[in-house]
XYZ file of C-alpha atoms in Angstrom:
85
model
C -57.880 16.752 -18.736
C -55.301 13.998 -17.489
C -52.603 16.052 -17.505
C -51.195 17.525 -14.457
C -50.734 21.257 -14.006
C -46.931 22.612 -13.287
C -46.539 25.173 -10.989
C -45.917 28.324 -12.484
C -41.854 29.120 -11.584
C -41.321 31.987 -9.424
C -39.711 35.463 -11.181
C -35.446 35.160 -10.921
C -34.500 38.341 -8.640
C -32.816 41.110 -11.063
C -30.201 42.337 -8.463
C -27.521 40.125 -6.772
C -27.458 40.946 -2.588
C -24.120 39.536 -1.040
C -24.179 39.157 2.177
C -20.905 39.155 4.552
C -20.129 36.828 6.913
C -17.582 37.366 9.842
C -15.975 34.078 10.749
C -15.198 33.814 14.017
C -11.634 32.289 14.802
C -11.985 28.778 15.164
C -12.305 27.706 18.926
C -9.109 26.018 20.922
C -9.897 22.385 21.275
C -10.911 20.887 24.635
C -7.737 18.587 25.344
C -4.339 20.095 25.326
C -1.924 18.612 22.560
C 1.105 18.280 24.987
C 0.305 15.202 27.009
C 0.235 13.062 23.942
C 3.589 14.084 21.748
C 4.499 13.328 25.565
C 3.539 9.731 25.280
C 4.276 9.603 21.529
C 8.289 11.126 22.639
C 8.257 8.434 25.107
C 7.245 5.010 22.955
C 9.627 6.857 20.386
C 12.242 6.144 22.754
C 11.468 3.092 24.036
C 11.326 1.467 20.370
C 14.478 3.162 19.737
C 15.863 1.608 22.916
C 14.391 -1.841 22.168
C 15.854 -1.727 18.714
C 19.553 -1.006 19.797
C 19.675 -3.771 22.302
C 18.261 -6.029 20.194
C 20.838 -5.452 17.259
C 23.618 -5.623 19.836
C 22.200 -9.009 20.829
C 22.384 -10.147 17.404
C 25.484 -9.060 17.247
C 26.872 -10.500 20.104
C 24.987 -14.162 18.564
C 26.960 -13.246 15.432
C 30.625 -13.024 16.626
C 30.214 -15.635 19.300
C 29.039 -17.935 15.789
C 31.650 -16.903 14.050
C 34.107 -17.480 17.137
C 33.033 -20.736 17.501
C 33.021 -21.366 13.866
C 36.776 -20.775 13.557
C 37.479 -22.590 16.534
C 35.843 -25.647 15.315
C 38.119 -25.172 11.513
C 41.011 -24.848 13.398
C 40.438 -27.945 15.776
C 39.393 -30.096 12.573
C 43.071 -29.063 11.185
C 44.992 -30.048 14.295
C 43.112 -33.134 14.874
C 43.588 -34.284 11.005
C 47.317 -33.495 10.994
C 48.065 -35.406 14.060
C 46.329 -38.312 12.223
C 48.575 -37.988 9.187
C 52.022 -38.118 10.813
């Protein structure tokens, strides 16, 4: 009486009906893809370029440290051995 009534479930088909489908080829995209490897060749470069002058900058801070480095040793020596004699 309380019970609820199931539907009954409808009869599974006996044959199996495959249907083709033709896919067509996917469509070319709106915006062409050469303007932007542009842009990406470009900042490519200009990191590249940014990078080089910057390691030749710390290069040049390097030697000139170094330079002034030795200078400094070798003005310690002459100014201590003119003290000793």
């Amino acid at each position: 009486m309380f019970r609820p009534k199931l539907p009954d479930a409808p009869p599974m088909p006996t044959t199996i009906t495959t249907t083709q489908q033709d896919h067509a080829p996917a469509a070319p995209a709106g915006r062409p893809v050469a303007p932007y490897v542009g842009v990406g060749v470009g900042a490519v470069a200009a990191v590249v370029v940014v990078s080089v002058v910057l390691t030749a900058l710390l290069a040049a801070v390097a030697v000139t440290a170094i330079s002034v480095a030795i200078a400094a040793v070798v003005l310690r020596s002459l100014v201590s051995s003119t003290n000793h004699r």
